[in-house]
Coordinates of N, CA and C and ligand atoms in Angstrom, one line a residue:
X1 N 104.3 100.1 113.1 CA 105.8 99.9 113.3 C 106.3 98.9 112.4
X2 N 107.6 99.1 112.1 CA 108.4 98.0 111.4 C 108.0 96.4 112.4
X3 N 107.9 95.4 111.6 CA 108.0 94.5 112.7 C 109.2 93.7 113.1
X4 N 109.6 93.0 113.8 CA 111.1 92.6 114.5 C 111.6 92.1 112.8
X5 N 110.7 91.2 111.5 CA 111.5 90.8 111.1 C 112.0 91.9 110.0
X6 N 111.4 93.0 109.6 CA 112.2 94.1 109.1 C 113.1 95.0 109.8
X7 N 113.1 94.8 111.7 CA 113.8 95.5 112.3 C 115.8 94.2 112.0
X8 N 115.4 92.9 111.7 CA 116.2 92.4 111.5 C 116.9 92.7 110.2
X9 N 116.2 92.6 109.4 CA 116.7 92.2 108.0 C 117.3 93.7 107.3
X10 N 116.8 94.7 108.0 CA 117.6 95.7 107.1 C 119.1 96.3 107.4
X11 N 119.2 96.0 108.8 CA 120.8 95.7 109.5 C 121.4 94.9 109.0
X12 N 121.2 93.8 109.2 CA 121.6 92.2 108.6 C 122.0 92.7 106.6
X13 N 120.9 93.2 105.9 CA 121.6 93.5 104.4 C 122.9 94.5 104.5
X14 N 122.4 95.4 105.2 CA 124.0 96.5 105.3 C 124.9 96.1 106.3
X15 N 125.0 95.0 107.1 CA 126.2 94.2 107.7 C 126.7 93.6 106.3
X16 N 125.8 92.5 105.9 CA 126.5 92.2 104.7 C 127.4 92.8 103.6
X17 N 126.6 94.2 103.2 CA 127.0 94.6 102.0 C 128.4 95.3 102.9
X18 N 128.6 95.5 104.3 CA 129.9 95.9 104.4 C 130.9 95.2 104.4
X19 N 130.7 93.9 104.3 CA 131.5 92.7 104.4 C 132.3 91.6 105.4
X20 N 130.8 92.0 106.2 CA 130.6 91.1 107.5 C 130.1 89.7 107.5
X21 N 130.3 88.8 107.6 CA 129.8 87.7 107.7 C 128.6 87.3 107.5
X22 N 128.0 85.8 107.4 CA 126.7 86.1 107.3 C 126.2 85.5 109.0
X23 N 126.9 84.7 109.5 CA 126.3 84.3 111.2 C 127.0 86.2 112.1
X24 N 127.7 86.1 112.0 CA 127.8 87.8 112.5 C 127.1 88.9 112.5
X25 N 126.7 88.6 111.1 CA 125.7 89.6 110.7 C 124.6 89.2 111.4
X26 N 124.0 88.2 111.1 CA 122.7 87.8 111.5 C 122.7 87.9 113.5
X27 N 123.7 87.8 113.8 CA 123.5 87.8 115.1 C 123.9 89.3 115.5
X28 N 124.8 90.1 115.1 CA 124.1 91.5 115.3 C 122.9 92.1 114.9
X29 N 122.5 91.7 113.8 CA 121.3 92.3 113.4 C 119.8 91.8 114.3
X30 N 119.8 90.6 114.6 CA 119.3 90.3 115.8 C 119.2 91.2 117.1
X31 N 120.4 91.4 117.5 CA 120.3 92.9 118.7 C 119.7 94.7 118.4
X32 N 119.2 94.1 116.7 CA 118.2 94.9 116.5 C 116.4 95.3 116.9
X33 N 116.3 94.0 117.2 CA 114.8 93.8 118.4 C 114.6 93.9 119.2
X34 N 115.9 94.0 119.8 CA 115.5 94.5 121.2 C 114.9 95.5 122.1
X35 N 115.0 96.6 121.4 CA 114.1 97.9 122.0 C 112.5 97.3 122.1
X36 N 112.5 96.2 120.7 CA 110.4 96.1 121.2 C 110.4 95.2 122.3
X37 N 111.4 94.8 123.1 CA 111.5 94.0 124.0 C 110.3 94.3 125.2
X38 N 110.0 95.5 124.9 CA 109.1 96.6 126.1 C 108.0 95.9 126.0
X39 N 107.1 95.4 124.9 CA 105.7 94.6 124.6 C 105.7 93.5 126.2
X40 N 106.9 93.3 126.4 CA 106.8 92.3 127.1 C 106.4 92.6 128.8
X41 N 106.7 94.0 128.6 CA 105.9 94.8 129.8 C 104.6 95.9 129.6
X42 N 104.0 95.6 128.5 CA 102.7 95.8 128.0 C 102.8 97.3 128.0
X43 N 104.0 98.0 127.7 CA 104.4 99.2 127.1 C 105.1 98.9 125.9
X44 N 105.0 99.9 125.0 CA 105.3 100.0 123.5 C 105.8 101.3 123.2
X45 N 106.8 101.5 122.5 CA 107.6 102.8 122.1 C 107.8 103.5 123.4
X46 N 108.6 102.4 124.1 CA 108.7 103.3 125.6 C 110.5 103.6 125.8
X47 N 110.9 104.0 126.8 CA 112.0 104.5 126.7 C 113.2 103.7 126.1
X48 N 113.1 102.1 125.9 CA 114.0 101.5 124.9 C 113.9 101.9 123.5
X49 N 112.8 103.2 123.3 CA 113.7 103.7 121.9 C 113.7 104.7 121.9
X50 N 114.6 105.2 123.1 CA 115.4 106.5 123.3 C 116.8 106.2 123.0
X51 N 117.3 107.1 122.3 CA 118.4 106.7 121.3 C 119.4 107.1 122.7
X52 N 118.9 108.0 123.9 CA 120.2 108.3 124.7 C 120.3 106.8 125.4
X53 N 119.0 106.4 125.5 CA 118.8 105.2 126.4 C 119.7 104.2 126.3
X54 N 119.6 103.7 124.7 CA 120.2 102.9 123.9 C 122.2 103.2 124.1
X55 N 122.4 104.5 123.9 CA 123.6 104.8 124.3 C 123.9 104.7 125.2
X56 N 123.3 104.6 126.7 CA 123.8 105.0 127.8 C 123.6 102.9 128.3
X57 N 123.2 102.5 127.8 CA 122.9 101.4 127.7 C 124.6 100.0 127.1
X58 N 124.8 100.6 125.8 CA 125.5 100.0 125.0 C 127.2 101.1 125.5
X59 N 127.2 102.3 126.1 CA 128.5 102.5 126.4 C 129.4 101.8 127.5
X60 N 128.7 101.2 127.8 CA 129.8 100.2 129.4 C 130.5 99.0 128.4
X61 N 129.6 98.4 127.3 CA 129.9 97.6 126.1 C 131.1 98.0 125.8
X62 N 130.8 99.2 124.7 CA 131.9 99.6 124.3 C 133.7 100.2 125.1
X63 N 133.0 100.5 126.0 CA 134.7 101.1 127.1 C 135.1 99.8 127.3
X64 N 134.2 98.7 127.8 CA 134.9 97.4 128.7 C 135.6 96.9 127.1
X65 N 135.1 97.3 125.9 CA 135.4 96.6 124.6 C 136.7 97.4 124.4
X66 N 136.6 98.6 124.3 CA 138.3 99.2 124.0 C 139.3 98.7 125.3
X67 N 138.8 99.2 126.6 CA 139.7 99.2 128.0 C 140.4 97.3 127.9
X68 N 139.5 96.4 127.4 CA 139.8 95.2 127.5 C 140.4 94.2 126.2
X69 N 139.2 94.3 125.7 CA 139.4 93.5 124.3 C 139.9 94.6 123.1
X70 N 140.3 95.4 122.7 CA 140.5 96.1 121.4 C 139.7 95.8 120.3
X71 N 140.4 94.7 120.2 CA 140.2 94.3 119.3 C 138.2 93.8 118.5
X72 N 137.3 93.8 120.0 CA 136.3 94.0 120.2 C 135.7 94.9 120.1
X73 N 136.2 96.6 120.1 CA 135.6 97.8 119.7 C 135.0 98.3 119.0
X74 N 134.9 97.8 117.5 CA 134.8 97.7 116.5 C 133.2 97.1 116.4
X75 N 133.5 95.9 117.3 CA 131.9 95.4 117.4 C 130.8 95.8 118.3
X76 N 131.8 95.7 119.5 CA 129.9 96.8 120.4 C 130.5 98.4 119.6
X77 N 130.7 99.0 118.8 CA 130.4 99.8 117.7 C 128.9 99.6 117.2
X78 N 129.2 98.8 115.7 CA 128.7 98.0 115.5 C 127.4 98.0 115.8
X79 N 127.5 96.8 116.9 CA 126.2 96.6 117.7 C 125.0 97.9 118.2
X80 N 126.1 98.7 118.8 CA 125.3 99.8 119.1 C 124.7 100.6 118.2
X81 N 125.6 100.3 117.1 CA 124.7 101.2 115.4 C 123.6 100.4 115.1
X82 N 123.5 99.1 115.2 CA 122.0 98.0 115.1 C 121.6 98.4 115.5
X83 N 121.8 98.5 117.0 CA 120.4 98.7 117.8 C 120.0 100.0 117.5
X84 N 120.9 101.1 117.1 CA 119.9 102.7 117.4 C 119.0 102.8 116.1
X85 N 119.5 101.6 114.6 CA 118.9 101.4 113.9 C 117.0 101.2 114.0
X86 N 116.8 100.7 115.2 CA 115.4 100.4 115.5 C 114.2 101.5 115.7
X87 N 114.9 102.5 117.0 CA 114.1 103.8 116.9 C 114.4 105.0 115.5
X88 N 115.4 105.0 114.4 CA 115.5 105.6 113.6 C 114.6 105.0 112.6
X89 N 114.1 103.1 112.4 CA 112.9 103.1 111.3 C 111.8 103.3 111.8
X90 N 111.7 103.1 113.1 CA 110.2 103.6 114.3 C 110.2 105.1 113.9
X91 N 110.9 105.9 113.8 CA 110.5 107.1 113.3 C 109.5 107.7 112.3
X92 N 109.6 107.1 111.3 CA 109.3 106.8 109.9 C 107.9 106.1 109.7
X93 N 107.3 105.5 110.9 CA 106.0 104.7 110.8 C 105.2 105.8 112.3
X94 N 105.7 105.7 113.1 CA 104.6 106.3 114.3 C 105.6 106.7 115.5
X95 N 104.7 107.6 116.7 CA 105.4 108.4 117.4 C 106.7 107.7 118.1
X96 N 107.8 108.3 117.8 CA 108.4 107.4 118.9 C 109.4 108.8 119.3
X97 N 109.8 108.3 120.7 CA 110.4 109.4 121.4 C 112.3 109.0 121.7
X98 N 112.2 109.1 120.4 CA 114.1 109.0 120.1 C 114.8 109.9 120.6
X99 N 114.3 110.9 121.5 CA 115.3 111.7 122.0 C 115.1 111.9 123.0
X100 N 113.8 111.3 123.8 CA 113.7 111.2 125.2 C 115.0 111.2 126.4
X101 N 115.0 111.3 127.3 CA 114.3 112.2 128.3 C 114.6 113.9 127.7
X102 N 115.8 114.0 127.1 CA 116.5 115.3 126.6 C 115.2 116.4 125.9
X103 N 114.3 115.5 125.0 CA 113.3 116.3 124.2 C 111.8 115.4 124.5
X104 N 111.4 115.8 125.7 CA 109.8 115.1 125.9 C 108.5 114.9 125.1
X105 N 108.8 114.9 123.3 CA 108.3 114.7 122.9 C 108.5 113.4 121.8
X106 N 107.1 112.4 121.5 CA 107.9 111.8 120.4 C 107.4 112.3 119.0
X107 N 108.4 111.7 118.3 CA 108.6 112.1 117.1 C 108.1 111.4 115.9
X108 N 107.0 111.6 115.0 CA 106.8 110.8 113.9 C 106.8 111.9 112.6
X109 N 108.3 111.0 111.6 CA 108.3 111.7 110.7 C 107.5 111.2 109.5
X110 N 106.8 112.0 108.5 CA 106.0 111.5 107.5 C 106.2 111.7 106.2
X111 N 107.0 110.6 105.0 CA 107.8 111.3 103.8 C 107.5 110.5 103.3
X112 N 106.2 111.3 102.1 CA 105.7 110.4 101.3 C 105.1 111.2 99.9
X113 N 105.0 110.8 98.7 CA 105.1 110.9 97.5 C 103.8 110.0 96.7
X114 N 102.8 110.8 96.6 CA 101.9 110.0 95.8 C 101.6 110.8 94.5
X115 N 100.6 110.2 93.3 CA 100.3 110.5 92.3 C 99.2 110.0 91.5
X116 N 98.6 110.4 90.6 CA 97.4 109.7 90.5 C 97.4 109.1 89.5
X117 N 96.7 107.7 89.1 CA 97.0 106.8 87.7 C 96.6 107.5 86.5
X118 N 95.5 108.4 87.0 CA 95.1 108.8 85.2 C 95.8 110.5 85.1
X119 N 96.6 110.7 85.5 CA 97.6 111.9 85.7 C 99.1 111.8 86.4
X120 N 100.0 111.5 85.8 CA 100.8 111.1 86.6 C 101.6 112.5 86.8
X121 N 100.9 113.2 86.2 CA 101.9 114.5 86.6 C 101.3 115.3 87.9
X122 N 100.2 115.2 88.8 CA 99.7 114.9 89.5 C 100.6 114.5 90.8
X123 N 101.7 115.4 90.8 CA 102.5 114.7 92.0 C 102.0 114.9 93.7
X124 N 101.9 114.7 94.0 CA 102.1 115.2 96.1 C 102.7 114.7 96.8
X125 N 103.7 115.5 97.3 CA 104.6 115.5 98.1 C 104.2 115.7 99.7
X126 N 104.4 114.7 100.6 CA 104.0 114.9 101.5 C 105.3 115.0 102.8
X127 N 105.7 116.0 103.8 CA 106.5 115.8 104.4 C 106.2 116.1 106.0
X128 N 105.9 115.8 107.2 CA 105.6 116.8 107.6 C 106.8 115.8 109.2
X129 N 106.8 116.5 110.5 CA 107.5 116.1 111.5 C 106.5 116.0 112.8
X130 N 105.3 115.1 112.9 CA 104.6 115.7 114.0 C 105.4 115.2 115.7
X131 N 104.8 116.1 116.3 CA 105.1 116.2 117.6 C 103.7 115.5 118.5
X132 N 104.3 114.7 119.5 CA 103.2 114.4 120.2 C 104.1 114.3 122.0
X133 N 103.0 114.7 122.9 CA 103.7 114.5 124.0 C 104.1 113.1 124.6
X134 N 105.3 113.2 125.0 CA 105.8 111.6 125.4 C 105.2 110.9 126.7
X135 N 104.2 110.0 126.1 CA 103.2 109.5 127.9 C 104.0 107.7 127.8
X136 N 104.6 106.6 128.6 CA 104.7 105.9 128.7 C 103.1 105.4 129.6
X137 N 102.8 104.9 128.4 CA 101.1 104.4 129.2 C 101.1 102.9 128.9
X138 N 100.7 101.8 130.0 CA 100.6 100.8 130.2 C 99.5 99.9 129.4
X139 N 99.5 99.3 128.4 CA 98.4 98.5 127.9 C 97.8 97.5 128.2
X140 N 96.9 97.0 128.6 CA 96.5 95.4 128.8 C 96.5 94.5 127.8
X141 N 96.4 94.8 126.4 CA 96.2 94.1 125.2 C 97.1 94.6 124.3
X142 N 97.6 94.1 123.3 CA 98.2 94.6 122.2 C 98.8 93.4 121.1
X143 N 98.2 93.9 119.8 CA 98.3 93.3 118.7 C 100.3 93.5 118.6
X144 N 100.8 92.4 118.3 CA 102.1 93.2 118.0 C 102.8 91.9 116.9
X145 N 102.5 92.4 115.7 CA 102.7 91.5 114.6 C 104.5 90.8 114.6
X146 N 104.8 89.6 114.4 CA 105.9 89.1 114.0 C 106.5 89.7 112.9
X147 N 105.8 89.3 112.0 CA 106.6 89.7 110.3 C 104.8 89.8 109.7
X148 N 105.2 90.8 108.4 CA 104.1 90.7 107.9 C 104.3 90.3 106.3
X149 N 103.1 90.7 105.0 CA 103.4 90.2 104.1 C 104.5 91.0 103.4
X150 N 104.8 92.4 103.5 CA 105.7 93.2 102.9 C 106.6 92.6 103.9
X151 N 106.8 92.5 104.9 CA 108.1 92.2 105.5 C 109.0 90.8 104.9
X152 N 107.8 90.0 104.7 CA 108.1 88.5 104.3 C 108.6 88.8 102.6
X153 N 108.2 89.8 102.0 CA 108.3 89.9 100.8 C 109.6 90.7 100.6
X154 N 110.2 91.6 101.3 CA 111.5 92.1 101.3 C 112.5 91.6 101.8
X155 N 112.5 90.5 102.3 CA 113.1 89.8 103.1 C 113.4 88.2 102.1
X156 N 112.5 88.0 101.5 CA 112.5 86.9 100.3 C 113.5 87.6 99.1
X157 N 113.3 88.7 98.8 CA 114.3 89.3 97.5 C 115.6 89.8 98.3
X158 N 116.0 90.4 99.4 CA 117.3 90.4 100.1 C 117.9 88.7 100.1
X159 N 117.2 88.0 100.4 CA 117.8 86.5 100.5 C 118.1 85.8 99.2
X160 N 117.4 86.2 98.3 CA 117.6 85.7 96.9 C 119.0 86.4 96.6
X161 N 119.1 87.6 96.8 CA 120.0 88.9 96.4 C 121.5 87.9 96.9
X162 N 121.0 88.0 97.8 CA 122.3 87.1 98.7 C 122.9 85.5 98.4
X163 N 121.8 84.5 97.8 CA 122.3 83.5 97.4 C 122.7 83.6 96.2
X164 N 122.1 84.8 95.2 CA 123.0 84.9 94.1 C 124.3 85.6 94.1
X165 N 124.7 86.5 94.8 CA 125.8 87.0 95.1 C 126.9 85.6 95.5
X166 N 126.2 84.8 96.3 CA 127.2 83.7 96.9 C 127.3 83.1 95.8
X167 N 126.5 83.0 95.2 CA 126.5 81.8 93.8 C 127.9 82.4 92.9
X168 N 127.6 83.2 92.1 CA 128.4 83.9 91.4 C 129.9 84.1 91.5
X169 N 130.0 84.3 93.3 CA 131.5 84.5 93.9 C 131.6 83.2 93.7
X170 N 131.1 82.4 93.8 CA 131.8 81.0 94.1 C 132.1 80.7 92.9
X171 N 131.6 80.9 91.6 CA 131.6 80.6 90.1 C 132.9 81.3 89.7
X172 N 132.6 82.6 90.2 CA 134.3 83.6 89.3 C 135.4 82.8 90.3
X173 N 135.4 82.0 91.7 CA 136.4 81.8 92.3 C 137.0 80.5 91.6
X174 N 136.0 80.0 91.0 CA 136.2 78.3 90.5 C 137.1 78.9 88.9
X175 N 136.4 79.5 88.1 CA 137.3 80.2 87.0 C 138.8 80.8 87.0
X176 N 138.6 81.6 88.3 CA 140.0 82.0 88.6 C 141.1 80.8 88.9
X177 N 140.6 79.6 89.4 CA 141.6 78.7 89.9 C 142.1 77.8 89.0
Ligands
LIG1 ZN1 109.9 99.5 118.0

């Protein structure tokens, strides 16, 4: 599975790059962890990443956000697109049942592209969508990583990305004045 700090950091870059804030960003992208919140009841890939879950979950948000605030719509929006963000990169690594209860199976999709060093024409293409039946089973133990070294390492060049962008604006703003 992605771990919380790539479930963070890849909402948090495309909040940015839409030209959201950066404590906004960071704090929506944050309500991107929460589906693995389930570890904490020693279930994993359980119905917090069911994408209807998630919606049926985040729509009282959003009505109380149009019916009340308006001008708040926009953000449990938003928010609700972070969070479905979590079972959509859970896809991409192991089963998860994003369409549960509707489709009782979970879903791991597999898209991958290798090649060999002393042939690089040697391509393979790998794609495949397995199916597995959806069991919510209870664990007593479980490894469940914080951040790892690819996480820490994508997450180090998004941040650079980002102090240089601020750098820069701040330089063309000082020129322009
Ligand atoms: Zn997850």
């Amino acid at each position: 599975m992605p771990e919380p700090l790539m479930h963070f950091i890849v909402p948090f870059s495309v909040l940015i790059m839409c030209g959201i804030g950066i404590k906004k960003s960071a704090f929506l992208a944050s309500l991107a962890t929460l589906p693995d919140l389930d570890v904490l009841f020693h279930i994993h890939r359980s119905f917090s990443h069911s994408m209807l879950f998630v919606f049926l979950l985040c729509a009282p948000a959003i009505i109380t956000a149009t019916m009340k605030h308006s001008n708040r719509t926009y953000d449990a929006v938003i928010a609700t697109l972070v969070i479905l963000s979590h079972p959509f990169l859970d896809l991409f690594t192991y089963f998860t049942p994003i369409f549960w209860p509707l489709y009782n199976k979970s879903i791991y999709i597999v898209a991958e592209m290798t090649t060999n060093m002393n042939n690089v024409s040697q391509v393979h293409l790998l794609f495949d969508i397995k199916l597995k039946p959806m069991v919510f089973y209870h664990t007593i133990s479980m490894d469940a990583p914080i951040f790892t070294s690819i996480g820490v390492a994508v997450t180090l060049v998004i941040m650079i990305g980002l102090a240089l962008k601020h750098f820069w604006e701040g330089k063309l703003l000082r020129v322009k004045s």
